[in-house]
Coordinates of N, CA and C in Angstrom, one line a residue:
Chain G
X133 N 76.6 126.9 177.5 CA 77.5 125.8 177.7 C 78.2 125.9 179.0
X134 N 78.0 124.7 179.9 CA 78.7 124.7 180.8 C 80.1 124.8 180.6
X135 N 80.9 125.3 182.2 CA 82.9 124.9 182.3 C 83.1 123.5 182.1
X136 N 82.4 122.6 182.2 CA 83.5 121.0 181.9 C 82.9 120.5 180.3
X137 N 81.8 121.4 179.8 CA 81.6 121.2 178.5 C 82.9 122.0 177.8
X138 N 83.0 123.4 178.1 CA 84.0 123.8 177.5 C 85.8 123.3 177.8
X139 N 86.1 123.1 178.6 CA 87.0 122.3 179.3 C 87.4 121.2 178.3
X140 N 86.4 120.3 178.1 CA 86.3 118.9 177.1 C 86.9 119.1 175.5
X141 N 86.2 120.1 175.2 CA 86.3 121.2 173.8 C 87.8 120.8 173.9
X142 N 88.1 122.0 175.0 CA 89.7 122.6 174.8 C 90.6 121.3 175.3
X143 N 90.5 120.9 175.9 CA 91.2 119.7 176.2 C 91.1 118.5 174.7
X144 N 90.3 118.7 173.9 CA 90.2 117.6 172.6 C 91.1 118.5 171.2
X145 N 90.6 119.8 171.7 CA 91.7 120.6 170.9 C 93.1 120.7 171.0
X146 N 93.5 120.2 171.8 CA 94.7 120.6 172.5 C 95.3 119.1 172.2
X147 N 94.8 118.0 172.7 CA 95.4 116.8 172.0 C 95.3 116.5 170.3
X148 N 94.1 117.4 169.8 CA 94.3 117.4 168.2 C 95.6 118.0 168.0
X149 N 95.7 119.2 168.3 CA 97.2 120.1 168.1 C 98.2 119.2 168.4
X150 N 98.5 118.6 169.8 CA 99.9 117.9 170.0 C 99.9 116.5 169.2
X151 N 98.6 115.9 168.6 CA 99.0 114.9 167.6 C 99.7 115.2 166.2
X152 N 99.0 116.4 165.7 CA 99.6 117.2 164.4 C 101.2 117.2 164.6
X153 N 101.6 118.2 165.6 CA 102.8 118.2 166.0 C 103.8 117.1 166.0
X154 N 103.1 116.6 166.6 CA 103.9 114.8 166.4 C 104.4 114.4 165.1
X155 N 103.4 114.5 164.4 CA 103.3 113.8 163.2 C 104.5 114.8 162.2
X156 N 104.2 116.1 162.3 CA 105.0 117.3 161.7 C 106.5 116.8 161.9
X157 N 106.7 116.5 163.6 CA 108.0 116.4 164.1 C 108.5 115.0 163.7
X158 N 107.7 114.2 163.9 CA 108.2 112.6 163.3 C 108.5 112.7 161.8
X159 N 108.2 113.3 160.9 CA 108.1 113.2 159.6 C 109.5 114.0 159.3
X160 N 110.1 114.7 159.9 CA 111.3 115.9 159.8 C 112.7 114.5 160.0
X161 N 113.2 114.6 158.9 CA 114.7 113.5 158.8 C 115.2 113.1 160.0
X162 N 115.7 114.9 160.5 CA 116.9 114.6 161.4 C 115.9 114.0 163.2
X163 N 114.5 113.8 163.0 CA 114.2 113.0 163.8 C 113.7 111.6 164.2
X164 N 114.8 111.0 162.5 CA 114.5 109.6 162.1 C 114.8 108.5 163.3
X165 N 114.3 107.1 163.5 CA 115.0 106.4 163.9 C 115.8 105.1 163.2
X166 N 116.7 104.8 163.3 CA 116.7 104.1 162.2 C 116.3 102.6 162.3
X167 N 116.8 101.5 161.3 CA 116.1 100.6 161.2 C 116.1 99.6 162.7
X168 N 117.1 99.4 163.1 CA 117.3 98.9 164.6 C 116.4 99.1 165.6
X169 N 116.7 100.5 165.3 CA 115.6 101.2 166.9 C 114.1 101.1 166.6
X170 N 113.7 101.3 165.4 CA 112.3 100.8 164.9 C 112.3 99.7 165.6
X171 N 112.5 98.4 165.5 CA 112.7 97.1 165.7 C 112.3 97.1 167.3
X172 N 113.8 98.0 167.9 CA 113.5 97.8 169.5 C 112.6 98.0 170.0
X173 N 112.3 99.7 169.5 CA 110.8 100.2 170.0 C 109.5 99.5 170.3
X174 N 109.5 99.1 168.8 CA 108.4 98.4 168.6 C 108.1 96.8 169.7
X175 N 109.6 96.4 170.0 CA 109.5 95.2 171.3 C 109.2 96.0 172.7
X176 N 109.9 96.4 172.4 CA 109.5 97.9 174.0 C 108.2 98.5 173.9
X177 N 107.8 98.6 173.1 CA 106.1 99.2 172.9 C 105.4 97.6 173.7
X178 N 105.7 96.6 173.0 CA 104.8 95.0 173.6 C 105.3 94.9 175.0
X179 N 106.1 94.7 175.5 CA 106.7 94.9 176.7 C 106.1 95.9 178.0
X180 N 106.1 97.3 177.4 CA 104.8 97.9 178.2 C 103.9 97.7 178.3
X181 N 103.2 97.6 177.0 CA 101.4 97.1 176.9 C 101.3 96.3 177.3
X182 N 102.2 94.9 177.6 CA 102.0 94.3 178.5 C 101.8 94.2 180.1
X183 N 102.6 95.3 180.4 CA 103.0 95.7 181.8 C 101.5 96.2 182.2
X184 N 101.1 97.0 181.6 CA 99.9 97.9 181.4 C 98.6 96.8 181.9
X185 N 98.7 95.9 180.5 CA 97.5 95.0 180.8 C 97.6 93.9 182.4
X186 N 98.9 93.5 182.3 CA 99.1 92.5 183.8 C 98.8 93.6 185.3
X187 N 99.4 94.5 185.1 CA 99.1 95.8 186.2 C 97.3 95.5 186.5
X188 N 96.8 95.7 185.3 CA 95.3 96.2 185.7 C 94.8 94.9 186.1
X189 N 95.1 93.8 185.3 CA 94.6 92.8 185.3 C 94.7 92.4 187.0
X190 N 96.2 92.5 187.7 CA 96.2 92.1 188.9 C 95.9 92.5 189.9
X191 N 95.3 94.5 189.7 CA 95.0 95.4 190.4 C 93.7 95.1 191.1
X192 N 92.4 94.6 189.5 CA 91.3 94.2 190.0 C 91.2 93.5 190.8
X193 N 91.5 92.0 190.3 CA 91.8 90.7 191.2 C 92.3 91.2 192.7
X194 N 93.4 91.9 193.1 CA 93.6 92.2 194.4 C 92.8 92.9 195.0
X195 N 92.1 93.9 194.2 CA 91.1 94.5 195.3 C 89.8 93.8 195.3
X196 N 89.4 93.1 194.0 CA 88.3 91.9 194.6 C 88.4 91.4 195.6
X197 N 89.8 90.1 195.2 CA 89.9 89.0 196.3 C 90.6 89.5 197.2
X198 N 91.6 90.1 197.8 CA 92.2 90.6 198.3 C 91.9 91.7 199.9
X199 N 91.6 92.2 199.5 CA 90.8 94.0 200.2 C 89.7 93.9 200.2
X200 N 88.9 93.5 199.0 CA 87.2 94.2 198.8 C 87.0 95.3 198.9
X201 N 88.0 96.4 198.5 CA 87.8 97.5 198.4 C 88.7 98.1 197.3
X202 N 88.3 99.5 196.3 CA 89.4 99.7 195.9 C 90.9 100.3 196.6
X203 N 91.5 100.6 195.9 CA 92.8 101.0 197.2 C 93.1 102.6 196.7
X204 N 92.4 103.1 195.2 CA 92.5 104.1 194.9 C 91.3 104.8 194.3
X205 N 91.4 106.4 194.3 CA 90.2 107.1 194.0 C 90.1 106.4 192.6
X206 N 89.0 107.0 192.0 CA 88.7 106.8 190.6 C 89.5 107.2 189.7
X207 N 90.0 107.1 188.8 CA 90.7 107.4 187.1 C 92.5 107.4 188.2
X208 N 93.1 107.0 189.2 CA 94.4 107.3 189.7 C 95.0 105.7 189.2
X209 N 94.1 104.6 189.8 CA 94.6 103.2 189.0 C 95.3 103.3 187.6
X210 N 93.9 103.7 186.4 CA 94.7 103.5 185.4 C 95.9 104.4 185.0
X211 N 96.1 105.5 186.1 CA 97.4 106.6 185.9 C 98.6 105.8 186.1
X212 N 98.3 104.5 187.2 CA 99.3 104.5 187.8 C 100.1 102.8 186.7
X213 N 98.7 102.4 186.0 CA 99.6 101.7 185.4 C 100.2 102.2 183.7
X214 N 99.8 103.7 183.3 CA 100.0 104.1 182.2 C 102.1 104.3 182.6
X215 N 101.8 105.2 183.9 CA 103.2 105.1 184.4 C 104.0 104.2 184.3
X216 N 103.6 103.0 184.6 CA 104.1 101.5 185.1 C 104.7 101.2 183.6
X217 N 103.9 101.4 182.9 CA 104.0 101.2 181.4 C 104.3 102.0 180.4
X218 N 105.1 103.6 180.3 CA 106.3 103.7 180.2 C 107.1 103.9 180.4
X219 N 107.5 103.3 182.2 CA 109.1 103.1 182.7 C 109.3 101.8 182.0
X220 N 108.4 101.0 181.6 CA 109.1 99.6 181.5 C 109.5 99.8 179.9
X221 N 108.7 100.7 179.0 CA 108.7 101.5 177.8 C 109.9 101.8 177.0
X222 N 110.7 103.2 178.2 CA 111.7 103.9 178.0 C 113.1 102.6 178.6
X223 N 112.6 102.2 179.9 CA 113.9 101.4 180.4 C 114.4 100.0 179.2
X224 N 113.5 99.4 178.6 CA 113.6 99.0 177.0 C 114.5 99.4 176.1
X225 N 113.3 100.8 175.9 CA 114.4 101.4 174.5 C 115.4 101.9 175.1
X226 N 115.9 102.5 176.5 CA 117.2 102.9 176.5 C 117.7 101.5 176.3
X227 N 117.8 100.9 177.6 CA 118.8 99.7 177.2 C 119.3 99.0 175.6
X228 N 118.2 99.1 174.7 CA 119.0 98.7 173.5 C 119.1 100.1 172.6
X229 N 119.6 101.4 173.6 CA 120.0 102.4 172.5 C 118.6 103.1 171.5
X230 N 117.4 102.5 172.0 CA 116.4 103.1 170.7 C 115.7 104.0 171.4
X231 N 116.3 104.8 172.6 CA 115.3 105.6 172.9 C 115.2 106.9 172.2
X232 N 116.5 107.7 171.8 CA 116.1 109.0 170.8 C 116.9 108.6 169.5
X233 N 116.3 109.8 168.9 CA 116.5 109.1 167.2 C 117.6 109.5 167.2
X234 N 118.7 109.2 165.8 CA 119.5 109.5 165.8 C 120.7 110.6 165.6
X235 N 119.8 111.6 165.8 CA 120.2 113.2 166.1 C 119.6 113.8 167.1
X236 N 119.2 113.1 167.9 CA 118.8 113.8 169.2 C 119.7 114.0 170.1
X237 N 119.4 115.5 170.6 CA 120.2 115.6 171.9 C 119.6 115.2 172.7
X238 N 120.1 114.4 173.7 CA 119.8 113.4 174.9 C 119.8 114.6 176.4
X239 N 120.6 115.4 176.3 CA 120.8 116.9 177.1 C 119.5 117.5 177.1
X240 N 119.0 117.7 176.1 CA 117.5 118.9 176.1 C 116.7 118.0 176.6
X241 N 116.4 116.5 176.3 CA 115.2 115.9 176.8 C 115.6 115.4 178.2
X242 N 116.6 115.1 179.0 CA 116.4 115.1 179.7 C 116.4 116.3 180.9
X243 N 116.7 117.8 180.0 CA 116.2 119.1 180.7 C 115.1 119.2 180.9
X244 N 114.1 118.7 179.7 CA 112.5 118.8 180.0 C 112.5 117.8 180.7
X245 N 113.0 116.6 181.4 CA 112.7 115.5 182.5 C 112.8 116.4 183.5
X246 N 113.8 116.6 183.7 CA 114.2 117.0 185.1 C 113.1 118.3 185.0
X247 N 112.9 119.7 184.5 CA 111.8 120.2 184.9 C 110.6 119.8 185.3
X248 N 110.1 118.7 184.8 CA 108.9 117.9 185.4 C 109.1 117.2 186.3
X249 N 110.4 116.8 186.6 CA 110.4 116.0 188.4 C 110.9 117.1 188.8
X250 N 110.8 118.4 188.8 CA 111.5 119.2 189.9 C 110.1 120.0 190.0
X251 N 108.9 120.2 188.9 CA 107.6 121.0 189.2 C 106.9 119.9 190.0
X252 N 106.6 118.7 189.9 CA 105.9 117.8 190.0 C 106.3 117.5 191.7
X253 N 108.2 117.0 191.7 CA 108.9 116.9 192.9 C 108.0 118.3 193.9
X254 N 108.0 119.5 193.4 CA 107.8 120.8 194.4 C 106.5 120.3 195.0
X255 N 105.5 120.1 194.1 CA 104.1 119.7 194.3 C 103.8 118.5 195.4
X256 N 104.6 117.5 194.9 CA 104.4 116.2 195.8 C 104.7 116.6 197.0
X257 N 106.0 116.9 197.5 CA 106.5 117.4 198.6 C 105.3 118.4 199.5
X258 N 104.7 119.2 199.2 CA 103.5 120.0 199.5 C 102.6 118.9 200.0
X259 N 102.2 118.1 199.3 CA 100.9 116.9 199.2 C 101.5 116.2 200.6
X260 N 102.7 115.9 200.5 CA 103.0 114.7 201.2 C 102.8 115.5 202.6
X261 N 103.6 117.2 202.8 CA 103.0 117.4 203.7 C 102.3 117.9 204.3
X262 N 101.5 118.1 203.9 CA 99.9 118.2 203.9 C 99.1 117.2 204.1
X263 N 99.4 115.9 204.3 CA 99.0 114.6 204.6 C 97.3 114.5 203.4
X264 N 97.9 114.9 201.9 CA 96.8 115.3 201.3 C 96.6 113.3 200.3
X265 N 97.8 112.7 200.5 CA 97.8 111.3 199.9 C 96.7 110.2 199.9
X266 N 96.4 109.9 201.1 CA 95.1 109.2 201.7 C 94.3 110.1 202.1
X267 N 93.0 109.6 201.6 CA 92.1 109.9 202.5 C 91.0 109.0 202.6
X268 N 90.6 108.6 203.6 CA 88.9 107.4 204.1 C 89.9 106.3 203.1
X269 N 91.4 106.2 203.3 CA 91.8 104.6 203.0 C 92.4 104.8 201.8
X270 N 91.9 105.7 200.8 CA 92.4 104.9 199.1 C 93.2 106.4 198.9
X271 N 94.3 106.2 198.0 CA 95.2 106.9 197.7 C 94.4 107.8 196.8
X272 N 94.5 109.2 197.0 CA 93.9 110.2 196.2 C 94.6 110.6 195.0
X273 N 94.2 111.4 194.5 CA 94.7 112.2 193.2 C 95.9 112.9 193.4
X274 N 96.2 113.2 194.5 CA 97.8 113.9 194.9 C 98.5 113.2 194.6
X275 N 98.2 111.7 194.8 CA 99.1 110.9 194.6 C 100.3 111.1 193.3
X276 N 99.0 111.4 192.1 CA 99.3 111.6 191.0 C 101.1 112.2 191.0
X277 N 101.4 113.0 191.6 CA 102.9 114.2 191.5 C 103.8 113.4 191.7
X278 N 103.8 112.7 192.7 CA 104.9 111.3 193.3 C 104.5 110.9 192.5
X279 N 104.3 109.9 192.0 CA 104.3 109.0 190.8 C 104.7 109.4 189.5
X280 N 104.6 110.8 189.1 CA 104.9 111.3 187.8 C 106.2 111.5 188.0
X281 N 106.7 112.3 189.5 CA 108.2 112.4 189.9 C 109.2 111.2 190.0
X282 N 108.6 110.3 190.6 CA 110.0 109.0 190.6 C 109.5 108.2 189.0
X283 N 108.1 108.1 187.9 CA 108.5 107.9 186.5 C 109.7 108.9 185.9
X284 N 109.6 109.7 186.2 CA 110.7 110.7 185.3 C 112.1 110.6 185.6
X285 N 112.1 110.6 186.9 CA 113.2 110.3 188.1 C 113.9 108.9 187.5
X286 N 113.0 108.0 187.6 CA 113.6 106.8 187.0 C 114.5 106.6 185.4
X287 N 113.6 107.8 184.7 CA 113.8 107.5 183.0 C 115.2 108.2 183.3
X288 N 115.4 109.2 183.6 CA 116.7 110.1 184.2 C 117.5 109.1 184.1
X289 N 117.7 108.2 185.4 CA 118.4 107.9 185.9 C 119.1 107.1 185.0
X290 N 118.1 106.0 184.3 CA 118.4 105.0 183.5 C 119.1 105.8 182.1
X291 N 118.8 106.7 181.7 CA 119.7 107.5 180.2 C 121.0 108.0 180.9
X292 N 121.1 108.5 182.2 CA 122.3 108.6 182.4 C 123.3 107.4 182.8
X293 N 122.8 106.5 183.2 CA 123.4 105.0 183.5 C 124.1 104.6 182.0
X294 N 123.2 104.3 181.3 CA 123.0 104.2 179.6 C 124.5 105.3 179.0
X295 N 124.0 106.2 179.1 CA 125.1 107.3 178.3 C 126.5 107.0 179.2
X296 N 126.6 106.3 180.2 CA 128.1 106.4 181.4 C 128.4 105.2 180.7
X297 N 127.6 103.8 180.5 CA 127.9 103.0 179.8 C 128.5 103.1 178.1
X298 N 127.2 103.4 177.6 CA 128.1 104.1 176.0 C 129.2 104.6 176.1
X299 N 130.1 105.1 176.8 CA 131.1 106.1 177.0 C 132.2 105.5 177.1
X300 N 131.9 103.8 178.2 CA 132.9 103.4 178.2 C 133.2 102.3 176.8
X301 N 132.0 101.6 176.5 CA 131.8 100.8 175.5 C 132.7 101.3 173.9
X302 N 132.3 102.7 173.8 CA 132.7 103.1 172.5 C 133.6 103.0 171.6
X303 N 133.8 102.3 170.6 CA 135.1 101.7 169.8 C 135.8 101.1 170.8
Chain R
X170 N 126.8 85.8 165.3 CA 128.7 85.9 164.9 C 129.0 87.0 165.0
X171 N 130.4 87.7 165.4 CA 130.8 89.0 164.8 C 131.0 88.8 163.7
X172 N 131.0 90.2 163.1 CA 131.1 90.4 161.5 C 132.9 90.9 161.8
X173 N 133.6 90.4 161.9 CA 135.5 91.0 161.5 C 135.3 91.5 160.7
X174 N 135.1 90.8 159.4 CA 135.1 91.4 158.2 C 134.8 93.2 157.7
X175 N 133.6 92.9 158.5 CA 133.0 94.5 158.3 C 134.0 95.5 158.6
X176 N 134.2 95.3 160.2 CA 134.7 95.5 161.2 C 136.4 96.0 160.5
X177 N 137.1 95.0 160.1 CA 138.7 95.4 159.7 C 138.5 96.2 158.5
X178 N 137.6 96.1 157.9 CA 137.2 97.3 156.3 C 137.1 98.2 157.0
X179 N 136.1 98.6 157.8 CA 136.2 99.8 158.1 C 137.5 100.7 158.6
X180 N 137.8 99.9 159.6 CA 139.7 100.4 160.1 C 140.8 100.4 159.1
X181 N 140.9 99.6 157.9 CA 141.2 99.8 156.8 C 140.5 101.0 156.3
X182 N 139.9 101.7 156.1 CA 139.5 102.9 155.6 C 139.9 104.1 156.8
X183 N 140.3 103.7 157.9 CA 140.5 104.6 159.2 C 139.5 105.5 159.4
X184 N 138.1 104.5 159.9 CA 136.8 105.1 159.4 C 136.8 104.7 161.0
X185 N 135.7 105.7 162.1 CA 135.0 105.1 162.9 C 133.8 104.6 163.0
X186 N 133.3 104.6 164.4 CA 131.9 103.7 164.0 C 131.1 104.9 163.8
X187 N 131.5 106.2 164.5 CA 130.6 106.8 164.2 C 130.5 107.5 162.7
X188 N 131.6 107.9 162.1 CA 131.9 108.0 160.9 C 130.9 107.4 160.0
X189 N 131.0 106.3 160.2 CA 130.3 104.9 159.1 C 128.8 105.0 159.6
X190 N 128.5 105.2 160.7 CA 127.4 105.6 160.9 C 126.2 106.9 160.8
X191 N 127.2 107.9 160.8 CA 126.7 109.2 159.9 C 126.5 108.9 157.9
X192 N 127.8 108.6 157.4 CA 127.2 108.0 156.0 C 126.5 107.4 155.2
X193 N 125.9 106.3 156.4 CA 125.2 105.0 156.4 C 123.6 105.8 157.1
X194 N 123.5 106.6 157.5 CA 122.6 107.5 158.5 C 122.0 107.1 159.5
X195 N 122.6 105.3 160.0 CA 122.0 105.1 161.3 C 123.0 105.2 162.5
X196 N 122.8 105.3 164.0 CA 123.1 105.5 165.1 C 124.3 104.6 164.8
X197 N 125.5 105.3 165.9 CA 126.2 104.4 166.1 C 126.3 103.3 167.0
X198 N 125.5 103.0 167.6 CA 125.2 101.9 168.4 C 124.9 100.8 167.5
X199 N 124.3 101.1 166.1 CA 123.3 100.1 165.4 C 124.5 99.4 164.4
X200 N 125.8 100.4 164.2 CA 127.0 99.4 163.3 C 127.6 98.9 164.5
X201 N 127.7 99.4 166.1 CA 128.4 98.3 167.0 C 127.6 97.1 166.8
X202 N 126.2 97.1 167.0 CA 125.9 95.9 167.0 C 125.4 95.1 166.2
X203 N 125.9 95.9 164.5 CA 126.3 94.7 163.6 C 127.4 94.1 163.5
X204 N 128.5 94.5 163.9 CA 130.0 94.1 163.9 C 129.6 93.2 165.3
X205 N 129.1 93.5 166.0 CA 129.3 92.6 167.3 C 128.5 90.9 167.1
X206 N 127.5 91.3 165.7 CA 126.6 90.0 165.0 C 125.4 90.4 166.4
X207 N 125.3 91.2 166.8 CA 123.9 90.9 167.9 C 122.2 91.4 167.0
X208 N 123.0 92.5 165.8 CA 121.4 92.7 164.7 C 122.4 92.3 163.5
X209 N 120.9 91.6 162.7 CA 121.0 91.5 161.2 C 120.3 92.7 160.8
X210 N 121.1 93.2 160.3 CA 121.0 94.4 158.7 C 120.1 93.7 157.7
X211 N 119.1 95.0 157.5 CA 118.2 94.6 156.2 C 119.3 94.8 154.6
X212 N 118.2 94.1 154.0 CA 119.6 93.7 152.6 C 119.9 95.7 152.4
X213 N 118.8 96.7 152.6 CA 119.2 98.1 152.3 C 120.2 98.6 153.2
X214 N 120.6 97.9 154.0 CA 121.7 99.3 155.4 C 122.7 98.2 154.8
X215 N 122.9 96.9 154.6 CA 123.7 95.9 154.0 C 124.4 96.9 153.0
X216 N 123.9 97.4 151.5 CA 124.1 97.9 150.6 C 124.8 98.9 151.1
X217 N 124.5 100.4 151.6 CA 124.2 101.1 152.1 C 125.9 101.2 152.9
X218 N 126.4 100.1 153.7 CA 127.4 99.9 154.5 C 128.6 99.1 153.5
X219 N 128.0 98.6 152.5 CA 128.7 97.9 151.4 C 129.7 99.6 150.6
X220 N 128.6 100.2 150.1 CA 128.9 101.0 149.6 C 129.9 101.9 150.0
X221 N 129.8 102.7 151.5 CA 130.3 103.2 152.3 C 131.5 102.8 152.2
X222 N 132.2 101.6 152.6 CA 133.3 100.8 153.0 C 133.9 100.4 151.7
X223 N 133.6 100.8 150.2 CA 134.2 100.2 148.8 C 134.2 98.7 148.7
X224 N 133.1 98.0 149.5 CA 133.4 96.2 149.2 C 131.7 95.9 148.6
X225 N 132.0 94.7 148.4 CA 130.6 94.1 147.9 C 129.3 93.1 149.0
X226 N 129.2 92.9 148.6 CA 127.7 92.3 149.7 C 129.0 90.9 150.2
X227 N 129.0 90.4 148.8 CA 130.1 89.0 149.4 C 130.9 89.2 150.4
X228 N 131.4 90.0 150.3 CA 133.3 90.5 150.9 C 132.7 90.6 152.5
X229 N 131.6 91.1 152.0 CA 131.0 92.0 154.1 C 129.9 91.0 154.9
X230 N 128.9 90.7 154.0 CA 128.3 89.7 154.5 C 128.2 88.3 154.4
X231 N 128.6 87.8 153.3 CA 128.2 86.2 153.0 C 129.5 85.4 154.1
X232 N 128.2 84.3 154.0 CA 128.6 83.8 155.3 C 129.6 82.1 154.2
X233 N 130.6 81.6 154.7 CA 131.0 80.5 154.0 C 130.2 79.5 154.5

């Protein structure tokens, strides 16, 4: 068996495992949401998938009509609208309060944010100077780190905006 | 609409929102924005907040 057969294996195992997990962790009380934030989510879930679908939809069309070329390597497009489509996701459910359930600390998840824009941040910064972004015209796979860094960057920003507002709002 | 009603029951009990929202077990954001009338409560968190607060469905939500 080849490395990208075995690769595929462990990469299908590895999203088996983090679905289980999910499911383990969503089923546990204190990571309920309640009836509201169901509600929200679920408008903030359409809201993305829409972002998602209009992104691609206008991605093609511009580099048809537009360029006649693509503008990015292969599999980086639909990265960049999965991105697109959970800032517009999270910026949703923060704004009406449904982004963690109702016993979540908002501190730990945005500790795991900020480690991923500060690994991602280290990486891009390398890429960028390395002039590794473009190459023969279309935005490469480095791109990928910048993009993951200002999505995270952004979800940040927006929960702390959110939480400065709750603070004042309260009773 | 805001809900006063809810709203002055609870402060009558010298309950906060988050108080009423730990016993009721949803977020406190979700009884601001029943008292504020921006979500309707399913007839269960209705009960549920009835209960909590010692009034009846009439007293908290029926509308005249």
């Amino acid at each position: 068996m080849d490395t990208m057969k075995i690769t595929f294996i462990i990469v299908c195992a590895a999203i088996a495992i983090f679905i289980l997990l999910i499911k383990k962790y969503s089923m546990d009380d204190s990571n309920r949401y309640d009836e509201r934030q169901v509600a929200m989510r679920s408008k903030a879930y359409k809201f993305g998938f829409g972002t998602v679908l209009a992104y691609n939809v206008l991605y093609y069309l511009a580099t048809a009509i537009f360029f006649e070329k693509p503008l990015m390597q292969d599999g980086i497009a639909p990265m960049v609208g999965v991105c697109l489509g959970l800032v517009v996701f999270a910026i949703e459910c923060i704004r009406n309060d449904a982004f963690f359930s109702i016993r979540q600390n908002p501190w730990v998840y945005m500790l795991l944010c900020l480690i991923v824009v500060l690994s991602n941040g280290y990486v891009s910064f390398q890429n960028i100077r390395d002039g590794l972004l473009i190459k023969d015209g279309l935005m490469t796979e480095s791109c990928l780190q910048p993009i993951i860094t200002v999505t995270f960057l952004i979800i940040i920003i927006a929960i702390i905006v959110k939480l400065i507002f709750s603070r004042e709002e309260e009773e | 609409m805001k809900n006063l009603r809810m709203k002055s029951a609870r402060a009558a009990k010298d309950m906060s929102q988050q108080k009423l929202a730990e016993i009721v077990n949803v977020s406190r954001q979700t009884i601001s924005a029943v008292e504020k009338g921006d979500y309707n409560p399913t007839i269960n968190l209705c009960i549920a907040i009835c209960k909590a607060l010692d009034k009846t469905l009439d007293e908290l939500f029926w509308i005249e």
